[in-house]
Coordinates of N, CA and C in Angstrom, one line a residue:
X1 N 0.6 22.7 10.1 CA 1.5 21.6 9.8 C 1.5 21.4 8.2
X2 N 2.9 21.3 7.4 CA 2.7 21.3 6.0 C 3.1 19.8 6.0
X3 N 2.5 19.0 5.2 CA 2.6 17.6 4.8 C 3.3 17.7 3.6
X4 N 4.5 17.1 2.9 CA 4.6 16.9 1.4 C 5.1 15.2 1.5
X5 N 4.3 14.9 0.3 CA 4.4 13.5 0.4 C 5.2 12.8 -1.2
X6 N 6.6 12.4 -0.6 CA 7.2 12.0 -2.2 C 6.7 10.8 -2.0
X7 N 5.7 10.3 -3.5 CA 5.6 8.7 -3.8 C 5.8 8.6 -5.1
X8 N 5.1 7.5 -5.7 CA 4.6 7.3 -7.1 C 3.1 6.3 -7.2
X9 N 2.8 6.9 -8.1 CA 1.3 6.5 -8.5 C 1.5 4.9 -7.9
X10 N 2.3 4.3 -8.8 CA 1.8 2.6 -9.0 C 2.4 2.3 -7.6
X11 N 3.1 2.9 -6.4 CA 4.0 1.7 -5.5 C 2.9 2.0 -4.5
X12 N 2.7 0.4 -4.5 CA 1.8 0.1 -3.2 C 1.9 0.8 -1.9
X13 N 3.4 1.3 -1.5 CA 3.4 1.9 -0.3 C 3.0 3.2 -0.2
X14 N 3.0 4.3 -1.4 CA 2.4 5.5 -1.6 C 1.0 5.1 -1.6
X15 N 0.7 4.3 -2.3 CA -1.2 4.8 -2.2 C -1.0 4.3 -0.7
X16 N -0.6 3.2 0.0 CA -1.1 3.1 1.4 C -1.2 4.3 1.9
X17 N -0.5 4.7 1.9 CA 0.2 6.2 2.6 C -1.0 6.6 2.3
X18 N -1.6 7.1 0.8 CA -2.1 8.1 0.8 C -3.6 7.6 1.1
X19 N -4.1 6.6 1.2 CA -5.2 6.1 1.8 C -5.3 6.4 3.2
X20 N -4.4 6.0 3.8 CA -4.4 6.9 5.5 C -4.6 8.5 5.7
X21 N -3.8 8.8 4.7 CA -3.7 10.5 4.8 C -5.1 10.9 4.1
X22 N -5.6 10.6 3.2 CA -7.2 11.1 2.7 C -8.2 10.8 3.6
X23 N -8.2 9.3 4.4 CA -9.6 9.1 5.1 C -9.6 9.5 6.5
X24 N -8.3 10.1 6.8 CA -8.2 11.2 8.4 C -9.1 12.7 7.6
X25 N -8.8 13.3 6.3 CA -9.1 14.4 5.7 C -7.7 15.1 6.3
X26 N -6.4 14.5 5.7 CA -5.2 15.3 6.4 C -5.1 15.5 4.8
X27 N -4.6 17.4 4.5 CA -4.4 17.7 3.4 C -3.1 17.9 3.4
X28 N -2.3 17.4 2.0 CA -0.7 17.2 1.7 C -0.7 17.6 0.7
X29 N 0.9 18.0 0.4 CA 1.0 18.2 -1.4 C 1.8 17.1 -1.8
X30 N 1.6 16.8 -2.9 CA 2.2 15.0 -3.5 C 3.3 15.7 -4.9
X31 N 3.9 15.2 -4.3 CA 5.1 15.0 -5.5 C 5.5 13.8 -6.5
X32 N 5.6 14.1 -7.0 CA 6.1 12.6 -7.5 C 6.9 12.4 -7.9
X33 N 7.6 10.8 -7.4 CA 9.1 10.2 -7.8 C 9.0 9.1 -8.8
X34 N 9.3 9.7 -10.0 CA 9.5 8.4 -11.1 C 10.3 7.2 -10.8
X35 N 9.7 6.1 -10.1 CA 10.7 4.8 -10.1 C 11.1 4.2 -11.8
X36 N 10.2 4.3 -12.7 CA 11.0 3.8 -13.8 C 12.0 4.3 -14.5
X37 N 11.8 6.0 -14.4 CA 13.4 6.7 -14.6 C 14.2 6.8 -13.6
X38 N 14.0 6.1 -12.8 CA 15.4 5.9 -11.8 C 15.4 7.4 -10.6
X39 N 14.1 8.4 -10.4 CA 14.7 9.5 -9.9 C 14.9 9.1 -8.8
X40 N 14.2 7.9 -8.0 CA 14.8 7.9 -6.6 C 16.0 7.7 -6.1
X41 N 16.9 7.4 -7.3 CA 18.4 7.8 -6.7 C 19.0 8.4 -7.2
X42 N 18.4 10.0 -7.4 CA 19.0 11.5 -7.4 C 19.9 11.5 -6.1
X43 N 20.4 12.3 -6.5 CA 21.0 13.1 -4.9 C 20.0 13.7 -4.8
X44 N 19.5 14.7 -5.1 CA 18.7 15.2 -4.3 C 17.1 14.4 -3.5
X45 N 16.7 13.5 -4.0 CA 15.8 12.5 -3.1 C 16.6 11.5 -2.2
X46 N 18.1 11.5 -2.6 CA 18.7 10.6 -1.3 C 18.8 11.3 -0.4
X47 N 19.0 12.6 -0.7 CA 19.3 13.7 0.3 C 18.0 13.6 1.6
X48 N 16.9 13.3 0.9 CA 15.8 13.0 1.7 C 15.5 12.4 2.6
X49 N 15.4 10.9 1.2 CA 15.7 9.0 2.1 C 16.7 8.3 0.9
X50 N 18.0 8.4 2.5 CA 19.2 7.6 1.9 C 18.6 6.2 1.4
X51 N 17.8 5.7 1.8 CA 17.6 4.4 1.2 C 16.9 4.5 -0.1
X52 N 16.5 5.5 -0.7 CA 16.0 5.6 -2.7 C 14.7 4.8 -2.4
X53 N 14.0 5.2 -1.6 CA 12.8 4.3 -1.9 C 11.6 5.2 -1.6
X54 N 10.4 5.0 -1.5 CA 8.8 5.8 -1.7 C 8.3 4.7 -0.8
X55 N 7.3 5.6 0.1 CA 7.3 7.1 0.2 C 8.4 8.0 1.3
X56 N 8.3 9.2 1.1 CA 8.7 10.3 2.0 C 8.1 11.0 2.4
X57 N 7.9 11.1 3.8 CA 6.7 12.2 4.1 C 7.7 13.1 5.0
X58 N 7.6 14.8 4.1 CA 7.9 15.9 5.1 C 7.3 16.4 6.0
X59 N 7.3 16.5 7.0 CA 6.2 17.0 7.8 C 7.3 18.4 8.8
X60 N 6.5 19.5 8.6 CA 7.1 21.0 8.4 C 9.0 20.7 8.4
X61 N 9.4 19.9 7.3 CA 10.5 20.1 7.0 C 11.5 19.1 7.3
X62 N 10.7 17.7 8.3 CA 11.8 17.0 8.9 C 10.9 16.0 8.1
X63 N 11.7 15.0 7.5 CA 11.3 13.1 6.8 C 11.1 12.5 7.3
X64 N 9.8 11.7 7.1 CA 10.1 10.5 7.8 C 9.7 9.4 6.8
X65 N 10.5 8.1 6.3 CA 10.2 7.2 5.7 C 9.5 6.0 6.3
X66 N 9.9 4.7 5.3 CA 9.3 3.9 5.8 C 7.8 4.2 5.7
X67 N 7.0 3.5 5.3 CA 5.7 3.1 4.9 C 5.2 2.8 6.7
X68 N 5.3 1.8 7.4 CA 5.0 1.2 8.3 C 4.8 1.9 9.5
X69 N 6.2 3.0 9.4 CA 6.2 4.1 10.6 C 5.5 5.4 9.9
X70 N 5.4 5.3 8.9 CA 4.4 6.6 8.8 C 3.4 6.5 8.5
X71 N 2.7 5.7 8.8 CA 1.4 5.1 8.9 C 1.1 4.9 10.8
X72 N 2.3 4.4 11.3 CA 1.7 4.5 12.4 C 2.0 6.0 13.2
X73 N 2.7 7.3 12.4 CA 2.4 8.0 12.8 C 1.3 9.6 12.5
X74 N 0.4 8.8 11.4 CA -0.7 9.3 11.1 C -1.2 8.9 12.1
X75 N -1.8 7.9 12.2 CA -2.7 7.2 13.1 C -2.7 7.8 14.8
X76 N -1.3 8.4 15.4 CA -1.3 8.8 16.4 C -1.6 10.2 16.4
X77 N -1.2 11.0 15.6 CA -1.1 12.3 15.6 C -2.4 13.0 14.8
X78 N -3.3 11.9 13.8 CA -4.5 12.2 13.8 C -5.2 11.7 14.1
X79 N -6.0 11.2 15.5 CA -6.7 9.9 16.2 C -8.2 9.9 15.4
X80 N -8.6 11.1 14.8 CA -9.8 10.7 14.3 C -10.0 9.7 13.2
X81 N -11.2 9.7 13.0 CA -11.5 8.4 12.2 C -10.6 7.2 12.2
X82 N -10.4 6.5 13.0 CA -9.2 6.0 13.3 C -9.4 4.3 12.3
X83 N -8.1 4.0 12.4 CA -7.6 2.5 11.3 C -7.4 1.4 12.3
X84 N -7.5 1.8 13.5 CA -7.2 0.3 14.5 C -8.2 0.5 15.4
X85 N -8.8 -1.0 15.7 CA -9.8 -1.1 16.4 C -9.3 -0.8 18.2
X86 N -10.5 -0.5 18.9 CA -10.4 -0.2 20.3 C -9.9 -1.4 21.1
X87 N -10.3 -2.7 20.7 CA -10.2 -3.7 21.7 C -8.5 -4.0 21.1
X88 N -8.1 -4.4 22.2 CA -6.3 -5.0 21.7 C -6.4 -6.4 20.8
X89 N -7.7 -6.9 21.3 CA -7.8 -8.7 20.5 C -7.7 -8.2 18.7
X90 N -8.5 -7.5 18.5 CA -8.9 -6.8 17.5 C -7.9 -6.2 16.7
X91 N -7.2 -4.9 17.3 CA -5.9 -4.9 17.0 C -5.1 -5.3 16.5
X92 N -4.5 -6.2 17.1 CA -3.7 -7.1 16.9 C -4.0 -7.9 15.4
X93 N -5.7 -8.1 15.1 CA -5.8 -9.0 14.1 C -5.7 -8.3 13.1
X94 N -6.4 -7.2 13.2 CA -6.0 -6.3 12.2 C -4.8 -5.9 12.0
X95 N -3.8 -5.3 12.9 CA -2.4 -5.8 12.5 C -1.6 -6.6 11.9
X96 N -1.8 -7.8 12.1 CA -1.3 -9.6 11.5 C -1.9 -9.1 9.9
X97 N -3.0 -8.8 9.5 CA -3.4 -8.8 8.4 C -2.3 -8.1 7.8
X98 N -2.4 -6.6 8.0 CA -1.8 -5.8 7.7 C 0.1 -6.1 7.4
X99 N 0.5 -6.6 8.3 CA 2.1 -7.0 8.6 C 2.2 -8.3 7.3
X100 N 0.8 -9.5 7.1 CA 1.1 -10.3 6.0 C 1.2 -10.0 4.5
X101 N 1.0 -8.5 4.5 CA 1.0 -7.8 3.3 C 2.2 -7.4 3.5
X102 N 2.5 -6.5 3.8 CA 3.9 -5.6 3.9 C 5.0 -6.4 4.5
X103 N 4.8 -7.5 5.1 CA 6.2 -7.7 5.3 C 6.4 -9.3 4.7
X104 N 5.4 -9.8 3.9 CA 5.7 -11.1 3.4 C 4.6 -10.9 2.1
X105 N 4.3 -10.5 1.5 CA 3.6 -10.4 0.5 C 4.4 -9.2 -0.5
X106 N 4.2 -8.2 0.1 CA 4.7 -6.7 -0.9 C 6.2 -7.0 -1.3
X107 N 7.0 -7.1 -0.4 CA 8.4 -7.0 -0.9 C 8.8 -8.0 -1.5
X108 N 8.2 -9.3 -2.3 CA 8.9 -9.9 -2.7 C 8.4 -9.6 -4.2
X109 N 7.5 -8.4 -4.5 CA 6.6 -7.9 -5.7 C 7.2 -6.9 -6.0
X110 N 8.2 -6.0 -5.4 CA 8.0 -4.8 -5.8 C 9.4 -4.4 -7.1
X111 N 9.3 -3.2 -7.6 CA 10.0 -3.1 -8.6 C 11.5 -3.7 -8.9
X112 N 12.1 -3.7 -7.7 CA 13.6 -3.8 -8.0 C 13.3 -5.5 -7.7
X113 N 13.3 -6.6 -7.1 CA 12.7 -7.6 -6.8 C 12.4 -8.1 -8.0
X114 N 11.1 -7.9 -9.0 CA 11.0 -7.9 -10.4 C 12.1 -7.8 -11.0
X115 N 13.2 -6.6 -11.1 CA 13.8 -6.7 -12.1 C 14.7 -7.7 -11.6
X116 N 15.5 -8.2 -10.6 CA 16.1 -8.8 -10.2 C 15.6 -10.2 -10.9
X117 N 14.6 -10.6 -10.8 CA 13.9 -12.2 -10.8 C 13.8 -12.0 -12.6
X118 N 14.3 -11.4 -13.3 CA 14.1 -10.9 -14.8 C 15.5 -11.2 -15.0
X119 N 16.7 -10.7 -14.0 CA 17.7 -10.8 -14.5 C 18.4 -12.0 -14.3
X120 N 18.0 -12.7 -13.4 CA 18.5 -14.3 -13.0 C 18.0 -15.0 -13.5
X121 N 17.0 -15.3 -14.5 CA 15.9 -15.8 -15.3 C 16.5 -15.6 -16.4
X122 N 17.4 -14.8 -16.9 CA 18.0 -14.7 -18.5 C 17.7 -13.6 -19.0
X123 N 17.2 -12.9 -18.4 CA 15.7 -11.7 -19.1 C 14.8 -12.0 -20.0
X124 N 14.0 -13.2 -19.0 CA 12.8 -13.4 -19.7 C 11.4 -12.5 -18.9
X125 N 10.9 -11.8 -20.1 CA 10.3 -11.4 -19.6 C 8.7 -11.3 -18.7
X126 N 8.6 -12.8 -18.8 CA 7.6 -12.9 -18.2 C 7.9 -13.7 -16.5
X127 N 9.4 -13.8 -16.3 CA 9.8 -14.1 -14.7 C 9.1 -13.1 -14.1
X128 N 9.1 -11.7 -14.2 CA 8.9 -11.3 -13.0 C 7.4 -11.4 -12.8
X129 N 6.3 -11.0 -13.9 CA 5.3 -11.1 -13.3 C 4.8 -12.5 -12.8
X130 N 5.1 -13.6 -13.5 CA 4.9 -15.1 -13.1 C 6.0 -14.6 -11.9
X131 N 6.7 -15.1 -11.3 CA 7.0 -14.7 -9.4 C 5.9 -13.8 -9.3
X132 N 5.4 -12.7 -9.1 CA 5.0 -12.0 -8.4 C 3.4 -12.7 -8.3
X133 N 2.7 -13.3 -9.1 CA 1.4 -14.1 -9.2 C 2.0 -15.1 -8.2
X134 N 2.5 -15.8 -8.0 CA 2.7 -17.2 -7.5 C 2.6 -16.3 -6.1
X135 N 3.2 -15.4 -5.2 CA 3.9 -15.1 -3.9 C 2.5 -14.5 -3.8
X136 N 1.6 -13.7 -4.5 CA 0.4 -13.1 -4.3 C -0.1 -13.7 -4.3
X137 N -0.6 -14.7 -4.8 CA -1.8 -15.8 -4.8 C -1.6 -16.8 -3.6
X138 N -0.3 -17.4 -3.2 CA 0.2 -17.9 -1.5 C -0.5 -17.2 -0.4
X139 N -0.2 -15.4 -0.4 CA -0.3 -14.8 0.3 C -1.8 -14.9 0.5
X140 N -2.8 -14.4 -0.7 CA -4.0 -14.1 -0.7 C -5.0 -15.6 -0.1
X141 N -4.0 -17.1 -0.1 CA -4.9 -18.1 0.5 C -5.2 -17.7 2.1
X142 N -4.0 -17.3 2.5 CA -4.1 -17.1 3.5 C -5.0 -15.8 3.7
X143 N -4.9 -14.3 3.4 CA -5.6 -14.0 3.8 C -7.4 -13.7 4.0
X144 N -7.6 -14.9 3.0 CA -8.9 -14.9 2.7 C -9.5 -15.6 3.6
X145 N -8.3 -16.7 4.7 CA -9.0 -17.4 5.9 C -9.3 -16.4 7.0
X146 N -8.7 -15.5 6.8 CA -8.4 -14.5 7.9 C -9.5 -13.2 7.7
X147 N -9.9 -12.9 7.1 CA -11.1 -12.3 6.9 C -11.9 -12.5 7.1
X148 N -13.0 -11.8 8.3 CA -13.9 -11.5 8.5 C -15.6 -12.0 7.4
X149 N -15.1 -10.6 7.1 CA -15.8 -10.2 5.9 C -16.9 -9.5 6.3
X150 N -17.2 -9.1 7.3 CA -18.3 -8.8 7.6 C -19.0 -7.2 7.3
X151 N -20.3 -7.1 6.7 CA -20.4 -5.8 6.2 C -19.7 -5.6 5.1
X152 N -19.1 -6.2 4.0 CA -18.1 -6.3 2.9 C -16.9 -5.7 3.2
X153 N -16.7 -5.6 4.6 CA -15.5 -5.0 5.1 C -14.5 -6.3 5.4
X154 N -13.1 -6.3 6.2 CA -12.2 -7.5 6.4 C -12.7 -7.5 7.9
X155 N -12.9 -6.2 8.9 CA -12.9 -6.9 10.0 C -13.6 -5.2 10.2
X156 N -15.0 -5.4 11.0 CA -16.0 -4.9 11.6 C -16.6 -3.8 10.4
X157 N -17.3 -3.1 10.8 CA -17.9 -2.1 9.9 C -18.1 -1.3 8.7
X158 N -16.4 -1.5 8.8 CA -15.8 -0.1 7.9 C -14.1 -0.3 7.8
X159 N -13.4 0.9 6.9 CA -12.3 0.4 7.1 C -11.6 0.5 8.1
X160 N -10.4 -0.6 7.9 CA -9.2 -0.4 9.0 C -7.5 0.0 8.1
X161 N -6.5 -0.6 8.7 CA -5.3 -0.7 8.6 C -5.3 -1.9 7.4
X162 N -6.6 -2.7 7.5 CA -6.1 -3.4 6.6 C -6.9 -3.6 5.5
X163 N -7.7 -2.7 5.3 CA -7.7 -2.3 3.7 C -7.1 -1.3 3.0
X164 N -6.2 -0.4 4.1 CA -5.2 0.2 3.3 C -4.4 -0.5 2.7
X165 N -3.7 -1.6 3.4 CA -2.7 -2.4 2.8 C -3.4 -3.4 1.6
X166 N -4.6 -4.1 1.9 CA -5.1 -4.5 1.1 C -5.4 -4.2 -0.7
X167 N -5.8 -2.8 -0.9 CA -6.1 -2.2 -1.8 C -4.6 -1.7 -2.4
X168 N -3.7 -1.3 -2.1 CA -2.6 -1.4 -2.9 C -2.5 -2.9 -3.8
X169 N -2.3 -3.4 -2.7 CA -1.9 -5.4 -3.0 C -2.6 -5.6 -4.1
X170 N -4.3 -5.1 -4.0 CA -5.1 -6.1 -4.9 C -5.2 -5.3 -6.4
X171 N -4.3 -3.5 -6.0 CA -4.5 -3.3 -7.5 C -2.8 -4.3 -8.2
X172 N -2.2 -4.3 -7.1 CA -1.1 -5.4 -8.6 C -1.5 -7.0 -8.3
X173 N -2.4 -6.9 -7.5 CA -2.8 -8.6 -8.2 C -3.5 -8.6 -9.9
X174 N -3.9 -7.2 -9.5 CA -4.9 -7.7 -10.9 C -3.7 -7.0 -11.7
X175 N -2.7 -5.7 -12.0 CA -2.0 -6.0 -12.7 C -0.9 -6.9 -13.2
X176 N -0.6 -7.8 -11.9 CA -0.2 -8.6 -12.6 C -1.3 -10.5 -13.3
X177 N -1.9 -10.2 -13.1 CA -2.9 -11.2 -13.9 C -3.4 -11.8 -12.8
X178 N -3.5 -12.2 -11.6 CA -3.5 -13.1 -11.0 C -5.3 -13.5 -10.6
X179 N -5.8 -14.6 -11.0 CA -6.6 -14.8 -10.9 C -7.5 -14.5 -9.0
X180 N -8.2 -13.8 -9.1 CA -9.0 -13.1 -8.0 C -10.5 -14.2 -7.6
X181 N -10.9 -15.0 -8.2 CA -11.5 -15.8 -8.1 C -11.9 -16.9 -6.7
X182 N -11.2 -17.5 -6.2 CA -10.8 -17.8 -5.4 C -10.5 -16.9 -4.0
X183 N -11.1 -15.7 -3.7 CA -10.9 -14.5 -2.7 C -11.5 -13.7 -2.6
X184 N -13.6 -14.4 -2.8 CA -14.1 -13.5 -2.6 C -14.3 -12.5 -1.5
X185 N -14.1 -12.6 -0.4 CA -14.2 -11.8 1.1 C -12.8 -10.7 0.7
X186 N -12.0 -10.8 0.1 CA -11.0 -10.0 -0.4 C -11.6 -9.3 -1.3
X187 N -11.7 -9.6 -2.6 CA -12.8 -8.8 -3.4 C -13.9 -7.8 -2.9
X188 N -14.3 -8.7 -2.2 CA -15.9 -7.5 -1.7 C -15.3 -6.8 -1.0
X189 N -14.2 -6.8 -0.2 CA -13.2 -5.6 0.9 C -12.4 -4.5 0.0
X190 N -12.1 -5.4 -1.0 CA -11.3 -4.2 -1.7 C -12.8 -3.3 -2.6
X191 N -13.6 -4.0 -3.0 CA -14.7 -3.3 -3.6 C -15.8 -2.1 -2.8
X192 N -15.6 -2.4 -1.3 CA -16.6 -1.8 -0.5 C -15.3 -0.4 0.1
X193 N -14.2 -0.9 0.2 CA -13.8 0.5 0.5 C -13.1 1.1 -0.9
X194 N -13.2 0.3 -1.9 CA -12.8 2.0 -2.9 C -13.9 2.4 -3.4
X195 N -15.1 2.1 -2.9 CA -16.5 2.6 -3.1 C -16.2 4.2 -2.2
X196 N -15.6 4.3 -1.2 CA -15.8 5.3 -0.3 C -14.5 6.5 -0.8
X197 N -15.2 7.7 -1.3 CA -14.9 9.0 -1.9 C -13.5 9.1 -1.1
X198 N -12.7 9.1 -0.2 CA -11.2 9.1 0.1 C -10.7 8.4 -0.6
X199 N -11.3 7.1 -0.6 CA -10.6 5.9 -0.9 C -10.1 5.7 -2.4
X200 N -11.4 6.5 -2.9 CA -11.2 6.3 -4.7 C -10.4 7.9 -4.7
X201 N -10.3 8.5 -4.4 CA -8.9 9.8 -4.2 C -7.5 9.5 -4.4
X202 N -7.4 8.2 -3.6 CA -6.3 7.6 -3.7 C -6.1 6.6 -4.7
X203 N -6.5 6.2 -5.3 CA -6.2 5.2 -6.7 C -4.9 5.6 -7.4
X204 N -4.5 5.0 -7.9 CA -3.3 5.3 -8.8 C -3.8 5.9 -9.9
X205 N -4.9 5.6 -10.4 CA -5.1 5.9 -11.8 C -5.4 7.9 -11.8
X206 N -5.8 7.9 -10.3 CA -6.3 9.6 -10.0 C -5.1 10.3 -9.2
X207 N -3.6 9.9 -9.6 CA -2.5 10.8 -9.2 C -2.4 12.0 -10.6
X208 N -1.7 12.5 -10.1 CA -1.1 13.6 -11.2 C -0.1 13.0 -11.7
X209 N 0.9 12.4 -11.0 CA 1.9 11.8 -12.2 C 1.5 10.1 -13.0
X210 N 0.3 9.7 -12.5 CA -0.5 8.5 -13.5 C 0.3 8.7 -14.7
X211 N 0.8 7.7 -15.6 CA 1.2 7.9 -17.0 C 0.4 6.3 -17.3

């Protein structure tokens, strides 16, 4: 099976991605799509994913987008080391975690969103990062009720599904300033799994297209 995986260093949904794809040991080639020069809306990457967005995963030749489903279909098609717990109660919680990131936290941070909140703002340029602190720090009350913590993990041992999603989130919390103080059990989750050699594989700072 050949994996090629179009993302970019900084978007949350590529490192998720590639946080799932390193801690199975599923080997891929990474390409990279410059969101600040605009390449995801080439024709040739729309030709990929009509919607211009990261990531893209080829798998021997056919796409599949969307962050959410290609995550849930690592998880099926490589069951080892697996991101979701056995019991369904469990599941489920770690799911909710995972969904309050990606479907109510991320998208109201991410690049085009920013520029948008820049350009209804006058273009000032500190709208976007002030929005994106306010909706991450919301988010993060909440998830810090919801955590575990146990073992410096969010929920049992080791990781799950939702310190993939978590460790994207918390590297643009701290890019965009947002005070981390207030979230310890978040902190020591994000600190205990990029301690672990996949996990720091996947950082943004250790892509090839990093600038």
């Amino acid at each position: 099976m050949k994996l090629v995986l179009h993302g970019y260093f900084r978007s949350g949904t590529s490192y998720r991605t590639r946080l799932a794809l390193n801690w199975k040991g599923v080997e891929y080639q990474y390409v990279g799509v410059n969101l600040v020069d605009g390449e995801q809306h080439s024709d040739a990457y729309k030709a990929k994913n009509p919607q211009g967005l990261v990531p893209a995963l080829e798998v021997d030749g056919q796409v599949l987008t969307q962050s959410v489903a290609i995550l849930e279909w690592i998880e099926e098609t490589f069951p080892e080391r697996p991101l979701l717990p056995t019991d369904p109660i469990e599941r489920a919680r770690v799911r909710a975690f995972a969904a309050a990131i990606g479907c109510d936290i991320h998208p109201l941070q991410n690049l085009r969103i920013l520029k948008k909140a820049r350009e209804l703002s006058g273009d000032d340029a500190e709208a976007g990062p002030a929005w994106a602190r306010h909706w991450i720090s919301l988010g993060f009350e909440a998830l810090e009720k919801l955590a575990d913590g146990r073992n410096g993990f969010i929920f049992g041992d080791g990781p799950t599904l939702a310190e993939v999603y978590l460790l994207p989130q918390m590297f643009n919390a701290r890019r965009f300033g947002v005070d981390l103080t207030p979230y310890p059990r978040l902190v020591a989750a994000d600190e205990a799994a990029r301690a672990l050699p996949e996990f720091e594989r996947a950082a943004p700072e250790n892509q090839p297209d990093a600038i």
